[in-house]
């Protein structure tokens, strides 16, 4: 099973890419996915925990309890600054 | 015909967008618009240019939800929202929100709510280029 990861704005700059594929060990929660992400991308660890980075699954905001399934598109969204 | 809610790289005509919203109904008695433009100073630094990035599909979906919630929660007749992305020079148009109502107060309230909500929930990011380099803006005053 795998999910598609998307990174925007400053996050994209930090890890040097906009998209990535990530293998997951079956259906997991967003909280579990975040733990894997922090291990895979240490540079994001502090941001994910402390700086109000929101997460979406298939283009809708998602909380830590959300179940992540095969083929989901999970995006990490730093604080917005549109307008 | 272009939709009432859009994200696009090209500029828009404020006059045309206002006309589009104004003419949806003869009951319209007041139209309020908010136009956001690219200013030249940020935290004391002179800005050379701006760049807006968005999350395609999700950003459009969130803008569409703002229009629908404005129609549900305020006594307005129609709302249009246009936001630009890509590189913008100082002085260029960034965002336009147009609210039409029977009475002005409803249009004012809906327009102000919509721009605040846009800054809060729509995945769009601004990068400022100054003499010191490029920085992604985090706050939205």
GROMACS .gro file of C-alpha atoms in nm:
model
  224
    1UNK     CA    1   0.000   0.000   0.000
    2UNK     CA    2   0.116   0.351  -0.074
    3UNK     CA    3   0.001   0.708  -0.040
    4UNK     CA    4   0.089   1.013  -0.244
    5UNK     CA    5   0.238   1.297  -0.041
    6UNK     CA    6   0.225   1.660  -0.146
    7UNK     CA    7   0.424   1.945   0.005
    8UNK     CA    8   0.358   2.312  -0.053
    9UNK     CA    9   0.530   2.648  -0.013
   10UNK     CA   10   0.801   2.645   0.255
   11UNK     CA   11   0.765   2.268   0.309
   12UNK     CA   12   0.836   2.204  -0.057
   13UNK     CA   13   1.148   2.419  -0.024
   14UNK     CA   14   1.267   2.239   0.287
   15UNK     CA   15   1.254   1.889   0.144
   16UNK     CA   16   1.333   1.992  -0.211
   17UNK     CA   17   1.035   1.827  -0.379
   18UNK     CA   18   0.665   1.874  -0.422
   19UNK     CA   19   0.548   1.513  -0.434
   20UNK     CA   20   0.654   1.177  -0.299
   21UNK     CA   21   0.521   0.823  -0.270
   22UNK     CA   22   0.523   0.662   0.071
   23UNK     CA   23   0.469   0.294   0.149
   24UNK     CA   24   0.238   0.236   0.443
   25UNK     CA   25   0.194  -0.091   0.636
   26UNK     CA   26  -0.182  -0.115   0.578
   27UNK     CA   27  -0.453   0.130   0.681
   28UNK     CA   28  -0.320   0.364   0.948
   29UNK     CA   29  -0.433   0.676   1.128
   30UNK     CA   30  -0.314   1.024   1.039
   31UNK     CA   31  -0.132   1.033   1.373
   32UNK     CA   32   0.058   0.718   1.275
   33UNK     CA   33   0.130   0.858   0.930
   34UNK     CA   34   0.272   1.173   1.087
   35UNK     CA   35   0.508   0.960   1.295
   36UNK     CA   36   0.634   0.792   0.977
   37UNK     CA   37   0.667   1.126   0.798
   38UNK     CA   38   0.870   1.271   1.082
   39UNK     CA   39   1.105   0.974   1.060
   40UNK     CA   40   1.132   0.993   0.680
   41UNK     CA   41   1.163   1.372   0.668
   42UNK     CA   42   1.328   1.487   0.995
   43UNK     CA   43   1.343   1.842   0.863
   44UNK     CA   44   0.962   1.855   0.886
   45UNK     CA   45   0.931   1.712   1.236
   46UNK     CA   46   0.920   2.039   1.428
   47UNK     CA   47   0.694   2.203   1.173
   48UNK     CA   48   0.437   1.925   1.180
   49UNK     CA   49   0.423   1.934   1.559
   50UNK     CA   50   0.453   2.299   1.644
   51UNK     CA   51   0.378   2.542   1.374
   52UNK     CA   52   0.021   2.492   1.276
   53UNK     CA   53   0.079   2.291   0.960
   54UNK     CA   54  -0.258   2.155   0.848
   55UNK     CA   55  -0.307   1.826   0.672
   56UNK     CA   56  -0.554   1.724   0.405
   57UNK     CA   57  -0.658   1.386   0.268
   58UNK     CA   58  -0.793   1.386  -0.087
   59UNK     CA   59  -0.828   1.765  -0.082
   60UNK     CA   60  -1.023   1.786   0.246
   61UNK     CA   61  -0.889   1.890   0.587
   62UNK     CA   62  -0.816   1.591   0.808
   63UNK     CA   63  -0.750   1.534   1.179
   64UNK     CA   64  -0.522   1.288   1.354
   65UNK     CA   65  -0.801   1.031   1.383
   66UNK     CA   66  -0.854   1.011   1.007
   67UNK     CA   67  -0.785   0.670   0.851
   68UNK     CA   68  -0.534   0.675   0.567
   69UNK     CA   69  -0.598   0.424   0.290
   70UNK     CA   70  -0.414   0.295  -0.014
   71UNK     CA   71  -0.397   0.555  -0.289
   72UNK     CA   72  -0.491   0.854  -0.070
   73UNK     CA   73  -0.341   1.191  -0.149
   74UNK     CA   74  -0.208   1.343   0.172
   75UNK     CA   75  -0.097   1.706   0.159
   76UNK     CA   76   0.096   1.906   0.419
   77UNK     CA   77  -0.023   2.264   0.420
   78UNK     CA   78   0.181   2.537   0.592
   79UNK     CA   79  -0.005   2.845   0.722
   80UNK     CA   80  -0.201   3.003   0.439
   81UNK     CA   81  -0.124   3.351   0.310
   82UNK     CA   82  -0.366   3.410   0.026
   83UNK     CA   83  -0.567   3.726  -0.022
   84UNK     CA   84  -1.835   3.233  -1.975
   85UNK     CA   85  -1.596   3.230  -1.683
   86UNK     CA   86  -1.725   3.097  -1.352
   87UNK     CA   87  -1.815   3.314  -1.055
   88UNK     CA   88  -1.539   3.153  -0.847
   89UNK     CA   89  -1.199   3.112  -1.009
   90UNK     CA   90  -0.826   3.087  -0.959
   91UNK     CA   91  -0.625   3.210  -1.255
   92UNK     CA   92  -0.285   3.349  -1.347
   93UNK     CA   93  -0.411   3.623  -1.577
   94UNK     CA   94  -0.541   3.958  -1.455
   95UNK     CA   95  -0.913   4.029  -1.417
   96UNK     CA   96  -1.127   4.333  -1.488
   97UNK     CA   97  -1.289   4.469  -1.170
   98UNK     CA   98  -1.553   4.639  -1.382
   99UNK     CA   99  -1.646   4.320  -1.565
  100UNK     CA  100  -1.655   4.112  -1.247
  101UNK     CA  101  -1.876   4.367  -1.069
  102UNK     CA  102  -2.107   4.383  -1.369
  103UNK     CA  103  -2.131   4.005  -1.380
  104UNK     CA  104  -2.246   3.990  -1.016
  105UNK     CA  105  -2.461   4.304  -1.030
  106UNK     CA  106  -2.667   4.181  -1.321
  107UNK     CA  107  -2.766   3.840  -1.181
  108UNK     CA  108  -3.089   3.989  -1.045
  109UNK     CA  109  -3.288   4.309  -1.069
  110UNK     CA  110  -3.336   4.285  -0.693
  111UNK     CA  111  -2.973   4.386  -0.637
  112UNK     CA  112  -2.961   4.719  -0.453
  113UNK     CA  113  -2.603   4.723  -0.329
  114UNK     CA  114  -2.273   4.576  -0.445
  115UNK     CA  115  -1.962   4.568  -0.226
  116UNK     CA  116  -1.624   4.465  -0.363
  117UNK     CA  117  -1.291   4.400  -0.197
  118UNK     CA  118  -0.982   4.424  -0.417
  119UNK     CA  119  -0.652   4.300  -0.274
  120UNK     CA  120  -0.343   4.435  -0.450
  121UNK     CA  121   0.032   4.377  -0.433
  122UNK     CA  122   0.188   4.639  -0.205
  123UNK     CA  123   0.557   4.727  -0.209
  124UNK     CA  124   0.650   4.702   0.161
  125UNK     CA  125   0.645   4.408   0.404
  126UNK     CA  126   0.781   4.447   0.758
  127UNK     CA  127   0.988   4.743   0.645
  128UNK     CA  128   1.142   4.553   0.353
  129UNK     CA  129   1.090   4.671  -0.002
  130UNK     CA  130   0.922   4.400  -0.205
  131UNK     CA  131   1.037   4.343  -0.560
  132UNK     CA  132   0.772   4.090  -0.660
  133UNK     CA  133   0.524   3.838  -0.523
  134UNK     CA  134   0.442   3.484  -0.618
  135UNK     CA  135   0.127   3.296  -0.523
  136UNK     CA  136   0.108   2.918  -0.517
  137UNK     CA  137  -0.208   2.715  -0.463
  138UNK     CA  138  -0.317   2.356  -0.414
  139UNK     CA  139  -0.515   2.294  -0.731
  140UNK     CA  140  -0.860   2.140  -0.684
  141UNK     CA  141  -0.861   2.195  -0.307
  142UNK     CA  142  -0.818   2.573  -0.332
  143UNK     CA  143  -1.098   2.599  -0.588
  144UNK     CA  144  -1.317   2.374  -0.371
  145UNK     CA  145  -1.260   2.588  -0.062
  146UNK     CA  146  -1.338   2.909  -0.253
  147UNK     CA  147  -1.656   2.752  -0.383
  148UNK     CA  148  -1.753   2.655  -0.027
  149UNK     CA  149  -1.697   3.013   0.089
  150UNK     CA  150  -1.938   3.139  -0.179
  151UNK     CA  151  -2.199   2.879  -0.084
  152UNK     CA  152  -2.166   2.951   0.289
  153UNK     CA  153  -2.192   3.326   0.221
  154UNK     CA  154  -2.513   3.264   0.025
  155UNK     CA  155  -2.646   3.045   0.307
  156UNK     CA  156  -2.550   3.265   0.601
  157UNK     CA  157  -2.585   3.622   0.475
  158UNK     CA  158  -2.879   3.787   0.309
  159UNK     CA  159  -2.703   3.830  -0.024
  160UNK     CA  160  -2.808   3.747  -0.378
  161UNK     CA  161  -2.474   3.651  -0.533
  162UNK     CA  162  -2.101   3.644  -0.466
  163UNK     CA  163  -1.803   3.616  -0.697
  164UNK     CA  164  -1.443   3.542  -0.598
  165UNK     CA  165  -1.135   3.560  -0.822
  166UNK     CA  166  -0.782   3.494  -0.694
  167UNK     CA  167  -0.466   3.512  -0.902
  168UNK     CA  168  -0.165   3.284  -0.876
  169UNK     CA  169   0.185   3.295  -1.021
  170UNK     CA  170   0.429   3.586  -1.022
  171UNK     CA  171   0.287   3.934  -0.968
  172UNK     CA  172   0.447   4.276  -0.984
  173UNK     CA  173   0.383   4.553  -0.732
  174UNK     CA  174   0.048   4.719  -0.785
  175UNK     CA  175  -0.112   4.424  -0.961
  176UNK     CA  176  -0.449   4.281  -0.865
  177UNK     CA  177  -0.440   3.973  -0.639
  178UNK     CA  178  -0.791   3.897  -0.526
  179UNK     CA  179  -1.142   4.029  -0.584
  180UNK     CA  180  -1.453   3.950  -0.386
  181UNK     CA  181  -1.785   4.093  -0.500
  182UNK     CA  182  -2.104   4.061  -0.295
  183UNK     CA  183  -2.444   4.175  -0.419
  184UNK     CA  184  -2.746   4.214  -0.192
  185UNK     CA  185  -3.077   4.392  -0.171
  186UNK     CA  186  -2.932   4.621   0.096
  187UNK     CA  187  -2.575   4.742   0.145
  188UNK     CA  188  -2.520   4.618   0.498
  189UNK     CA  189  -2.564   4.254   0.401
  190UNK     CA  190  -2.319   4.298   0.113
  191UNK     CA  191  -2.059   4.466   0.339
  192UNK     CA  192  -2.084   4.192   0.602
  193UNK     CA  193  -2.066   3.906   0.351
  194UNK     CA  194  -1.769   4.058   0.170
  195UNK     CA  195  -1.570   4.114   0.489
  196UNK     CA  196  -1.649   3.765   0.616
  197UNK     CA  197  -1.546   3.610   0.283
  198UNK     CA  198  -1.201   3.770   0.264
  199UNK     CA  199  -1.128   3.677   0.626
  200UNK     CA  200  -1.242   3.320   0.561
  201UNK     CA  201  -1.037   3.302   0.240
  202UNK     CA  202  -0.722   3.389   0.435
  203UNK     CA  203  -0.810   3.127   0.696
  204UNK     CA  204  -0.909   2.819   0.495
  205UNK     CA  205  -0.797   2.842   0.132
  206UNK     CA  206  -0.465   2.670   0.051
  207UNK     CA  207  -0.290   2.959  -0.120
  208UNK     CA  208   0.059   3.077  -0.024
  209UNK     CA  209   0.244   3.401  -0.090
  210UNK     CA  210   0.616   3.425  -0.148
  211UNK     CA  211   0.772   3.771  -0.125
  212UNK     CA  212   1.095   3.858  -0.301
  213UNK     CA  213   1.287   4.142  -0.134
  214UNK     CA  214   1.644   4.267  -0.157
  215UNK     CA  215   1.729   4.005   0.106
  216UNK     CA  216   1.590   3.713  -0.089
  217UNK     CA  217   1.270   3.511  -0.100
  218UNK     CA  218   1.045   3.430   0.193
  219UNK     CA  219   0.715   3.244   0.224
  220UNK     CA  220   0.474   3.459   0.421
  221UNK     CA  221   0.318   3.288   0.722
  222UNK     CA  222   0.089   3.536   0.885
  223UNK     CA  223  -0.221   3.690   0.733
  224UNK     CA  224  -0.307   4.021   0.901
   0.00000   0.00000   0.00000
